Coordinates of C-alpha atoms in Angstrom, one line a residue:
X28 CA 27.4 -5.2 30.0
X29 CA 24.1 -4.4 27.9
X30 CA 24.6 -5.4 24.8
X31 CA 22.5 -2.0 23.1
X32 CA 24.2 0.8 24.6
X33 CA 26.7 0.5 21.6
X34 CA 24.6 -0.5 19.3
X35 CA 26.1 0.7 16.1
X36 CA 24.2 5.0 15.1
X37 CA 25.6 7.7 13.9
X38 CA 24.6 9.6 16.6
X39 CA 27.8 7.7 18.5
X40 CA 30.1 8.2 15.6
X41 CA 34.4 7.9 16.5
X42 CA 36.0 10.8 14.9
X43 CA 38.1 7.9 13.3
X44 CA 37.2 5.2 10.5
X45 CA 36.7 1.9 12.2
X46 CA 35.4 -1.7 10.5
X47 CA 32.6 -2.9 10.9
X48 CA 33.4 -4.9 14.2
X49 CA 34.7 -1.1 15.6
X50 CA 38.5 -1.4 14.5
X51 CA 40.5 1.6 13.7
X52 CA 41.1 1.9 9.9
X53 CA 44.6 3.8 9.4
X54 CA 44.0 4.2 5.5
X55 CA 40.7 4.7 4.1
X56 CA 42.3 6.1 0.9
X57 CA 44.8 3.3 -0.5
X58 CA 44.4 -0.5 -0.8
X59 CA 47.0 -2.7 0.7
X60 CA 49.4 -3.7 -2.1
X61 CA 52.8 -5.1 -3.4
X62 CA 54.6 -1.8 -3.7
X63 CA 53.2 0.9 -4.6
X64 CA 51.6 -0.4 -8.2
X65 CA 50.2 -3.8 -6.7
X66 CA 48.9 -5.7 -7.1
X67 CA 46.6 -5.6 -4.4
X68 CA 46.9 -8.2 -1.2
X69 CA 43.6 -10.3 0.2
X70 CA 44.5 -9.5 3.8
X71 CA 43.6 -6.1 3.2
X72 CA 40.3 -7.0 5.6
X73 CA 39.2 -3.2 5.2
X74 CA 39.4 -3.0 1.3
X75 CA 37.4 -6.5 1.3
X76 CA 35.3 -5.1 3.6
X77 CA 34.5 -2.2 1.7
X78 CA 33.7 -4.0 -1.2
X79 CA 31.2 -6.4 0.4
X80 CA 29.2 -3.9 1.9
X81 CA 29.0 -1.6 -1.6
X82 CA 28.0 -4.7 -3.1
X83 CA 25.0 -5.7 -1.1
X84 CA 23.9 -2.1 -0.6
X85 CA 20.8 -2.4 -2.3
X86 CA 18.0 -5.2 -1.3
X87 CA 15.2 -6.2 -3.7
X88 CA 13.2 -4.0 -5.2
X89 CA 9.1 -4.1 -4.2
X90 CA 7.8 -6.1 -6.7
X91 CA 4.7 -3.4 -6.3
X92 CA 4.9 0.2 -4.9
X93 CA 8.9 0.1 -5.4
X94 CA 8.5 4.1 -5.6
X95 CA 8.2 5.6 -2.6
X96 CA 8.5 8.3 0.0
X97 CA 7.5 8.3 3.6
X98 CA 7.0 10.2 6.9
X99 CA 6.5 10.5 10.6
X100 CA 3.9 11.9 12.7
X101 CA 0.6 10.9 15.2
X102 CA -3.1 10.6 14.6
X103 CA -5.0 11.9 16.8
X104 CA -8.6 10.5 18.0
X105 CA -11.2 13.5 17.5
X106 CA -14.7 11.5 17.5
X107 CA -15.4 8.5 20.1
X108 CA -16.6 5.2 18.3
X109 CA -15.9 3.1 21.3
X110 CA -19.7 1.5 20.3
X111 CA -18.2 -0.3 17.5
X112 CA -14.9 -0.8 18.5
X113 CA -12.5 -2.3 21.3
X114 CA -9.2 -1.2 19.5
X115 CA -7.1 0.6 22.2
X116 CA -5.4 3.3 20.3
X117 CA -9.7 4.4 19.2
X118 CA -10.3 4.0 23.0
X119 CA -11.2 8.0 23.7
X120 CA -10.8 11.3 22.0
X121 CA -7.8 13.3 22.4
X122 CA -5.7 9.5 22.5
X123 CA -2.5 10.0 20.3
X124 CA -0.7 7.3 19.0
X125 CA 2.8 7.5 16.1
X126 CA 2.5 6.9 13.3
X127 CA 4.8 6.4 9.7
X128 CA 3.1 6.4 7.0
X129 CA 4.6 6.1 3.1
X130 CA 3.2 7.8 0.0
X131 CA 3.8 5.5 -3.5
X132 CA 3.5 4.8 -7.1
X133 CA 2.2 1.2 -7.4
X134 CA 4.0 -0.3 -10.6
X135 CA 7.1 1.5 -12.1
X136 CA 10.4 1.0 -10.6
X137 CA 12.3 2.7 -8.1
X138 CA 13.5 5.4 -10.2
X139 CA 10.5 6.4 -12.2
X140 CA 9.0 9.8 -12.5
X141 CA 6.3 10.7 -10.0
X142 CA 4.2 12.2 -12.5
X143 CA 3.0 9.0 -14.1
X144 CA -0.9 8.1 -14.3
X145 CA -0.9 5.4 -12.1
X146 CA -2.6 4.9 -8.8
X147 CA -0.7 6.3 -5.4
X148 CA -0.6 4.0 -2.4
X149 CA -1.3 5.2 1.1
X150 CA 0.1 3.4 4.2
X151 CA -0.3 3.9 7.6
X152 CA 1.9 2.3 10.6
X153 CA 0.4 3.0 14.0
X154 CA 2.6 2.3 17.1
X155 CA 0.3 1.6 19.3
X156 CA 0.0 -0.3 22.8
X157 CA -1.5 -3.4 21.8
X158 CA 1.2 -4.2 18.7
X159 CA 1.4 -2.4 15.3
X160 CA -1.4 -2.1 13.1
X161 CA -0.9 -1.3 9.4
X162 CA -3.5 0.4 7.4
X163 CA -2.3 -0.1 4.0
X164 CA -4.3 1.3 0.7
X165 CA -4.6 3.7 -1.8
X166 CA -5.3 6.8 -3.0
X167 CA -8.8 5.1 -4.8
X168 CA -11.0 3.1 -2.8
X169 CA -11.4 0.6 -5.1
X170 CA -9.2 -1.8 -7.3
X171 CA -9.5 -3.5 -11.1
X172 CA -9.6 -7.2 -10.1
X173 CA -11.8 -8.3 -7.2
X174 CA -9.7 -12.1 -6.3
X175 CA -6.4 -12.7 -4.9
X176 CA -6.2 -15.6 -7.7
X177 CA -5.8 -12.5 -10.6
X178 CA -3.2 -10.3 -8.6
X179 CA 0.5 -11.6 -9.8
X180 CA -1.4 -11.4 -13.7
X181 CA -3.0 -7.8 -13.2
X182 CA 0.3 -6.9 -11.9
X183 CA 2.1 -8.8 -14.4
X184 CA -0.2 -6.7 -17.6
X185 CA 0.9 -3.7 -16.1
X186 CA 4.6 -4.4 -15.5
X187 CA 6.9 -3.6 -18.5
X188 CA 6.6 -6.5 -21.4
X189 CA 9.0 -9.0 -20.5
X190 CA 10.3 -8.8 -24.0
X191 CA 10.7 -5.4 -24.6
X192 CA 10.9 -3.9 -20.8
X193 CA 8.4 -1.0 -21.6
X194 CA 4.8 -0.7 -20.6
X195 CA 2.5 -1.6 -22.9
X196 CA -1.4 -0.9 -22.6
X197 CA -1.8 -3.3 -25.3
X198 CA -1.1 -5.9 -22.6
X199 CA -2.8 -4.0 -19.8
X200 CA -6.2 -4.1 -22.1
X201 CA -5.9 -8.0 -23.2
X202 CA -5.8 -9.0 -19.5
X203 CA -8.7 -6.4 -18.2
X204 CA -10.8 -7.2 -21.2
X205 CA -11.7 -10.6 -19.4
X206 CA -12.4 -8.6 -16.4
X207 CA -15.1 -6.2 -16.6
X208 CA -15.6 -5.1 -13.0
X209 CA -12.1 -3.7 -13.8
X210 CA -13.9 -0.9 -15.7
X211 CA -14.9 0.9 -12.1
X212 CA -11.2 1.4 -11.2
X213 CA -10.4 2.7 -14.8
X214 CA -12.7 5.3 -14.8
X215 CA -10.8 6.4 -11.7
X216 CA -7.4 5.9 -13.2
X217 CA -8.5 7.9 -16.3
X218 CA -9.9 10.6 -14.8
X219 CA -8.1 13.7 -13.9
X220 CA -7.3 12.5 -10.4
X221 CA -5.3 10.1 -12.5
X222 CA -1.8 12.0 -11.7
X223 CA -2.4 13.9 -8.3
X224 CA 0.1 16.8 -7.7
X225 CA 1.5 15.3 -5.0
X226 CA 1.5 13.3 -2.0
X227 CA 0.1 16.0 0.0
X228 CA -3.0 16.5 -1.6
X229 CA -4.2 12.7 -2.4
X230 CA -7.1 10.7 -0.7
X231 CA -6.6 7.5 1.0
X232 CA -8.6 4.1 1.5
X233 CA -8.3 1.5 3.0
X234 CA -9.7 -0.5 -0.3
X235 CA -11.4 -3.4 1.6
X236 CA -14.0 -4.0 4.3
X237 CA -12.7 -5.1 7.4
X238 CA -14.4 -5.3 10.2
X239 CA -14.7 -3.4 13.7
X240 CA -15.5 -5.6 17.1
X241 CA -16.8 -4.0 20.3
X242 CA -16.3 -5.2 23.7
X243 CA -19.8 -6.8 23.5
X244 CA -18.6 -8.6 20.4
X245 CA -21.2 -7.2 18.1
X246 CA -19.4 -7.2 14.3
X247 CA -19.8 -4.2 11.9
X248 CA -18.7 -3.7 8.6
X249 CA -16.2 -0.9 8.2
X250 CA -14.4 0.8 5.6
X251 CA -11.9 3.0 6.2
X252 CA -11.0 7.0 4.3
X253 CA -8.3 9.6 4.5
X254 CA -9.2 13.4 3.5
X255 CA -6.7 15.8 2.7
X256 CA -7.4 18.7 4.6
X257 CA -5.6 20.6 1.6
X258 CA -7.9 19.0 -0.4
X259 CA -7.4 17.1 -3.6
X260 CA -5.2 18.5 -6.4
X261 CA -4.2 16.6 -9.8
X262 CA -2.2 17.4 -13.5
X263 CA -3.2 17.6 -15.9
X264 CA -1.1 15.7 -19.1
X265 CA 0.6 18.9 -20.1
X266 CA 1.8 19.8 -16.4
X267 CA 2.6 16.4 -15.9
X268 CA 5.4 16.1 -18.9
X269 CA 6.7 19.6 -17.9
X270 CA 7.1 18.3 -14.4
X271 CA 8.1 15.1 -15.0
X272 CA 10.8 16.1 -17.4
X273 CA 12.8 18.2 -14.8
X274 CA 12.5 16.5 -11.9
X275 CA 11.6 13.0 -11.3
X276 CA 11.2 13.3 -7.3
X277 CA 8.8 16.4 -7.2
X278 CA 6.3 14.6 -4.9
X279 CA 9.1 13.3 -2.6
X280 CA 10.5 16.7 -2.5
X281 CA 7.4 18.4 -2.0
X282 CA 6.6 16.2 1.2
X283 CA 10.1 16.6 2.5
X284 CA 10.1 20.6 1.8
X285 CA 7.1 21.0 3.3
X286 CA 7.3 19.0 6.4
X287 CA 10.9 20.9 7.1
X288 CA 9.2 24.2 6.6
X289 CA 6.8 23.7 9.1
X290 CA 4.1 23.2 6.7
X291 CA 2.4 19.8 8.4
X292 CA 0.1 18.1 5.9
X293 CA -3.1 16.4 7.8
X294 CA -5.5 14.3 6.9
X295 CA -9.3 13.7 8.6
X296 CA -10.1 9.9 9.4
X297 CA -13.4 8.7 8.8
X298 CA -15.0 5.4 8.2
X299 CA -18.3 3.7 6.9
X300 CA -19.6 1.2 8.7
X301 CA -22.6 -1.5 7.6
X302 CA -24.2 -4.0 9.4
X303 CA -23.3 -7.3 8.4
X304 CA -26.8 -8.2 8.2
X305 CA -27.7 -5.9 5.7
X306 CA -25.1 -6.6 3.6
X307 CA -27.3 -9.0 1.2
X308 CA -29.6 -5.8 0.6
X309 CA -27.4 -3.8 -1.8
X310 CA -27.1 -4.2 -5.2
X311 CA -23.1 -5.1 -5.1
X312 CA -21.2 -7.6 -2.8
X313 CA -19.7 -4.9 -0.1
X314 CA -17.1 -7.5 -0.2
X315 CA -15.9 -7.1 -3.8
X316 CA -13.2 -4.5 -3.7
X317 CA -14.0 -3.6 -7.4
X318 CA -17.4 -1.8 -5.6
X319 CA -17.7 1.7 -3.2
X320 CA -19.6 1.9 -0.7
X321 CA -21.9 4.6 -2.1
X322 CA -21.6 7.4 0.6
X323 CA -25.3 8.8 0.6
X324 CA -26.5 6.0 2.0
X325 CA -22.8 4.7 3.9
X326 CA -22.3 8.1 4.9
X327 CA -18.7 8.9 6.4
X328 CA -18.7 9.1 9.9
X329 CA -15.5 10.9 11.4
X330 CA -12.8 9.5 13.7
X331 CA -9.4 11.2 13.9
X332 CA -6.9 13.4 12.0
X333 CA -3.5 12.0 10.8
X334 CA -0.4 14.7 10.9
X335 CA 2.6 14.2 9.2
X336 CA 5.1 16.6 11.3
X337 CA 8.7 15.0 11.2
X338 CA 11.0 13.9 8.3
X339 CA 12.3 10.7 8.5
X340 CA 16.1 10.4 9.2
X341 CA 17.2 8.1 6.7
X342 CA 15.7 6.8 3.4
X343 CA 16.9 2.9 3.8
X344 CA 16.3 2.5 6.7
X345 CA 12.7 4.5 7.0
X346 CA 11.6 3.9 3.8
X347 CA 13.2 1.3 1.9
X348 CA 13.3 -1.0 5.0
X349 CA 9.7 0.1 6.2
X350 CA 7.2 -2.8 5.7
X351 CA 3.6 -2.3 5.6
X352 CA 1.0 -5.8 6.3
X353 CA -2.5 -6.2 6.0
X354 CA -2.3 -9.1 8.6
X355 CA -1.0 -6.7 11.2
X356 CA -4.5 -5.8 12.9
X357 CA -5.1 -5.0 16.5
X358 CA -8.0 -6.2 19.5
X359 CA -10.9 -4.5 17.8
X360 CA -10.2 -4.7 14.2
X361 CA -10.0 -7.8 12.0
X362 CA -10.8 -9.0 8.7
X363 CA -13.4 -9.9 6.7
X364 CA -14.0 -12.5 3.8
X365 CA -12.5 -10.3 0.8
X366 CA -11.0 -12.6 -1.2
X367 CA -8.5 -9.8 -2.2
X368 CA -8.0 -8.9 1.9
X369 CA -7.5 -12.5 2.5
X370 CA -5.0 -13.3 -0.3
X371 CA -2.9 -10.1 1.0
X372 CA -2.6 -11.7 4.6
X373 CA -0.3 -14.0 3.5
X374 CA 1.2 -12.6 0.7
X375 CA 3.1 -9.3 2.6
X376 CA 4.3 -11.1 5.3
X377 CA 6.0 -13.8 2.4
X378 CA 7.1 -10.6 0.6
X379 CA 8.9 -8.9 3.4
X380 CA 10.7 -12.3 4.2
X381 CA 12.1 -12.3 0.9
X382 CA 13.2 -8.9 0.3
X383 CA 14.0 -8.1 3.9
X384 CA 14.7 -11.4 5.7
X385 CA 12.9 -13.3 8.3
X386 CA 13.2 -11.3 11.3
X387 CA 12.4 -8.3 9.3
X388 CA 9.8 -6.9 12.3
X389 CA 13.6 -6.5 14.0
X390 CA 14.4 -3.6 11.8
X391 CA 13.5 -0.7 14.4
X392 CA 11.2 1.1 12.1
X393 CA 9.0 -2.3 11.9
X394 CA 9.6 -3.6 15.5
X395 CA 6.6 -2.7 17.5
X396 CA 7.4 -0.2 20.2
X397 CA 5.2 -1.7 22.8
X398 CA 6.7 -4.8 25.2
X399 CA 6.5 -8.1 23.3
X400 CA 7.2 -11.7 23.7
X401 CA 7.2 -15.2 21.7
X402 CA 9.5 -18.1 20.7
X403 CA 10.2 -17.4 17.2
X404 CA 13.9 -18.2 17.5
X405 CA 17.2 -17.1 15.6
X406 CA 17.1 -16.8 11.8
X407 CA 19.1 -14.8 9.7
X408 CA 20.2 -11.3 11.1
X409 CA 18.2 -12.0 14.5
X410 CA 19.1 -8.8 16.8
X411 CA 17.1 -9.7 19.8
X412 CA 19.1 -10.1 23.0
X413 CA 18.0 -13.1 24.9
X414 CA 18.9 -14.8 27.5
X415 CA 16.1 -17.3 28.9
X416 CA 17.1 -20.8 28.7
X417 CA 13.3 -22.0 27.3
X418 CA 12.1 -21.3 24.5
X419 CA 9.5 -23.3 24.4
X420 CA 5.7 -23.6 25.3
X421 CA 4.3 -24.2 28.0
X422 CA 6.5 -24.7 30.6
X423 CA 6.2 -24.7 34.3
X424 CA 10.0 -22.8 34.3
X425 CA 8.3 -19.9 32.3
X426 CA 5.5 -17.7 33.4
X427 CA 4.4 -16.2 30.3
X428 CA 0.8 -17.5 29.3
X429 CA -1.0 -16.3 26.3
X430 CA -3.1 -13.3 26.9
X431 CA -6.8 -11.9 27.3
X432 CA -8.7 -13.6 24.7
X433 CA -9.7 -10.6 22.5
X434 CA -12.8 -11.1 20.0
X435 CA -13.3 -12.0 16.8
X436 CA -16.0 -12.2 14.2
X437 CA -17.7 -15.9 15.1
X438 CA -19.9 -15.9 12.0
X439 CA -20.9 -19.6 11.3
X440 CA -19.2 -20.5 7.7
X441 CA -20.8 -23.0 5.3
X442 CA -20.3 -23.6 1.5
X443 CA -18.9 -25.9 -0.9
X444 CA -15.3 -26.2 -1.8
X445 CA -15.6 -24.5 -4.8
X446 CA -13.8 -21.9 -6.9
X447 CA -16.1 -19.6 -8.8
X448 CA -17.1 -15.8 -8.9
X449 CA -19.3 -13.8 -6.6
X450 CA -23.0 -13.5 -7.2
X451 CA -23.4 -9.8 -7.3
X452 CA -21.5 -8.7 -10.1
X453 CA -22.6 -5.3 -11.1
X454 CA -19.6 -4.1 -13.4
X455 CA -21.3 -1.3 -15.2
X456 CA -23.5 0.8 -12.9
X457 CA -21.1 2.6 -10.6
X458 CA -18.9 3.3 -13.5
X459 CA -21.5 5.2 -15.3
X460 CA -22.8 6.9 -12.5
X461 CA -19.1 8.4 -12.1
X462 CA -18.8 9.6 -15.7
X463 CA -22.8 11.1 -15.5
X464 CA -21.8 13.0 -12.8
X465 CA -18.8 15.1 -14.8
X466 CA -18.5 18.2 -16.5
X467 CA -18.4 18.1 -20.1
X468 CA -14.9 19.0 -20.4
X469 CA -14.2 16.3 -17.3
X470 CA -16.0 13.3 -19.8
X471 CA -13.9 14.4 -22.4
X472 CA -10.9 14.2 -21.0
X473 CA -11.6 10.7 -20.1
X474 CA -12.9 10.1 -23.7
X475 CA -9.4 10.6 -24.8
X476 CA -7.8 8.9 -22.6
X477 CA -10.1 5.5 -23.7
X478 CA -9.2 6.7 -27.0
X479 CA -6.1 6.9 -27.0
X480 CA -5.0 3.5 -25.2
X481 CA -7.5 1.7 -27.7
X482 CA -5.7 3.1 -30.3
X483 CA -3.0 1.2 -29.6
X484 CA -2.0 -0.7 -33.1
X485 CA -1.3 -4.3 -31.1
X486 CA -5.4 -3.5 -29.4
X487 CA -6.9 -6.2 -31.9
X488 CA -10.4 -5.1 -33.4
X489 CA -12.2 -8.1 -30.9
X490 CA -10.3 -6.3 -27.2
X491 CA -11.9 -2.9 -29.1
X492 CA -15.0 -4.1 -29.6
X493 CA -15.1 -5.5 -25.7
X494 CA -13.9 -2.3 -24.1
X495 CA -16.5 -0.6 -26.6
X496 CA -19.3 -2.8 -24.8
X497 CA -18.1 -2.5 -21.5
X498 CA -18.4 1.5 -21.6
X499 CA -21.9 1.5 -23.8
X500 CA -23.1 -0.9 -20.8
X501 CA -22.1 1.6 -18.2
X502 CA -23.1 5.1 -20.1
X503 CA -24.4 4.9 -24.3
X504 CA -22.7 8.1 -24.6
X505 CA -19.7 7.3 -23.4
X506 CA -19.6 3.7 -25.4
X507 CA -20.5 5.8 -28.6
X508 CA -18.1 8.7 -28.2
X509 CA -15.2 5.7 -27.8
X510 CA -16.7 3.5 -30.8
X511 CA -16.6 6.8 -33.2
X512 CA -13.0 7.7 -32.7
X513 CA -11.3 4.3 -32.7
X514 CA -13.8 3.1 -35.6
X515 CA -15.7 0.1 -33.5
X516 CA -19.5 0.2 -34.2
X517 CA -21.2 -0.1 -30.8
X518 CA -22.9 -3.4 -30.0
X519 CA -25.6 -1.9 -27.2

């Protein structure tokens, strides 16, 4: 008998209530008692049943990006870039290939309004022939901290206070005071494209460099961008409380509406690419994901289009249950020394195992849809059927072998064991360029919004004074515009 053709769906629903393990339930409306006032009997299996399940409906929370909706859909290869990659599902144009992707906020909970400022993350599942490969980023390119070692405490200043479960930018301008390279990613977090309109109308990024391998072997550099073919649309404050105040799920609603209307959002691919030889002849580390890749002389080269054309049919198990990985690369794309890339490869994978179990790439919305085969054995809530007495490696009873060696970046690595910050710092110049390169109005805005989180009574004069430096370093103007409202004499 194959064990999957009833696996449990509602598509093979009994027109009768049934337990779990499929028997008929004669009363789904009364618990099994003493009489007809109780009290109530343990052998009532269903009741206990019941309970159970209701009780352990929800799973962890994300500790990050616990806000969330997603959707289903294809990219499409438009552009061939076969010279710089071996990656199957990039192997000609016209190639389609599924995709899910999932639209987020990063830090508030679950239930939080989709109208707070707060970076939007942007993550990509491609099914593809040769395994799943997860492109998972934001809506900005870059981020505040630039070394795995900071992430749990960046996170941590953002989060609520402990103490007092709100968020406090008190806390979030302590930590980032230490860290000035965090100023780039602020000056994208307090610009206008702080609260975007919706998920529809957001960039992506792929935030770090990874890097694309040919069939030759050469290595390049690549960063990777999604465009809104709607373009991109933000709120302002004022339209942001008036949205937020009626309806917490506007963004979520928005995506679903849309998609169910016919009304496909899309998104064009493209990518910048550097040879890793040249890398040493900017003025920023292109490994440092505090830095972009300026585009006028990294121009964007495009590859493919992304469409989003099919609601997902259920939120657990699509979106809740749907896990994103860094580490999930494919032939033809890998990694590259980003200490932030690097310290994500182990970290999501550990994540998911926690909140979702250990045979969480199971879950059919994670389980590759290609034909695959290891060893990794039982665990909790293993739904693989299997039937092969070895499970073991090698074996002469077994006639798997490992496959076609694929490459890899075989750079020759030297250095010290040592723990200490990269050489090319440059906090302040990209930071400045961006504000320069504003309206008036557009610099204001911002102005304000420095303003008004260093106003913040528990921002002590010294944290003031810092930020003050920190945005005189990157533009006078803007340092002195700050200093004057919140009373700080500029240092520069």
């Amino acid at each position: 008998m194959d064990p999957y053709k009833y696996r449990p769906s509602s598509a093979y629903n009994t027109p009768f209530w049934t337990t779990n393990a499929g028997a008929p339930v004669f009363n789904n409306d009364s618990a099994l008692t003493v009489g007809s006032r109780g009290p109530i009997l343990l052998e009532d299996y269903h009741l206990v049943e019941k309970l159970a399940n209701f009780e352990r409906e929800r799973i962890p929370e994300r500790v990050v990006h616990a806000r969330g909706a997603s959707a289903k859909g294809f990219f499409e290869v438009t552009h061939d870039i076969t010279h710089l990659t071996c990656a199957d599902f990039l192997r000609a144009p016209g190639v389609q290939t599924p995709v899910i992707v999932r639209f987020s906020t990063v830090i508030h909970e679950r239930g939080s309004p989709e109208t707070i400022r707060d970076p939007r993350g942007f993550a990509v599942k491609f099914y593809t022939r040769e395994g799943n490969y997860d492109l998972v980023g934001n809506n900005f390119p870059i981020f505040f901290i630039r070394d795995a070692m900071k992430f749990p405490d960046v996170i941590h200043a953002f989060k609520p206070n402990p103490k007092t479960n709100i968020q406090e930018y008190w806390r979030v301008m302590d930590f980032l005071s230490y860290h000035p390279e965090s100023l780039n990613t602020f000056m994208l977090l307090f610009d206008d494209i702080g609260i975007p309109q919706d998920y529809r109308h957001i960039e992506g990024a792929g935030v770090h460099t990874y890097t694309l391998i040919n069939k030759a072997g050469k290595v390049t550099y690549v960063k990777f961008h999604w465009k809104p073919t709607l373009g991109v649309k933000c709120l302002l404050e004022e339209e942001a409380i008036r949205i937020g105040g009626t309806n917490h799920s506007h963004a979520t609603k928005d995506l679903y509406d849309s998609i169910a209307a016919g009304n496909y959002p899309e998104w064009k691919f493209y990518i910048q690419t550097m040879d890793p030889e040249d890398e040493h002849k900017f003025d920023f580390d292109p490994l440092d994901t505090s830095k972009i890749w300026p585009e006028d002389i990294l121009p964007l080269q495009p590859v493919g289009r992304l469409v989003l054309n099919k609601n997902i049919d259920n939120f657990f198990a699509e979106n809740e249950q749907l896990a994103f990985n860094p580490a999930h690369v494919v032939p033809g794309i890998y990694y590259s020394n980003d200490k932030m890339l690097q310290g994500r490869i182990f970290a999501y994978s550990d994540t998911h195992r926690h909140r979702l179990g250990p045979n969480y790439l199971q879950l059919p919305v994670n389980a590759p849809k290609c034909a695959h085969h290891n060893n990794h054995h039982e665990g909790s809530m293993n739904i693989i059927h299997r039937d092969e007495e070895v499970n073991y490696y090698p074996s002469r009873f077994d006639p798997v072998c490992p496959a076609e060696r694929f490459p890899i970046p075989r750079d020759i690595l030297s250095g010290l064991r040592e723990q200490r910050v990269i050489e090319k710092e440059n906090n302040f110049k990209q930071p400045g360029d961006r504000y320069r390169s504003w309206a008036p109005d557009r610099q204001d805005r911002c102005v304000h919004r420095w303003v008004e989180v260093l106003s913040d009574p528990r921002v002590t004069h010294e944290i003031r004074s810092i930020w003050v430096s920190y945005l005189t370093q990157a533009d006078r103007s803007l340092g002195q515009k700050v200093a004057s409202r919140i009373n700080v004499r500029p240092t520069l």
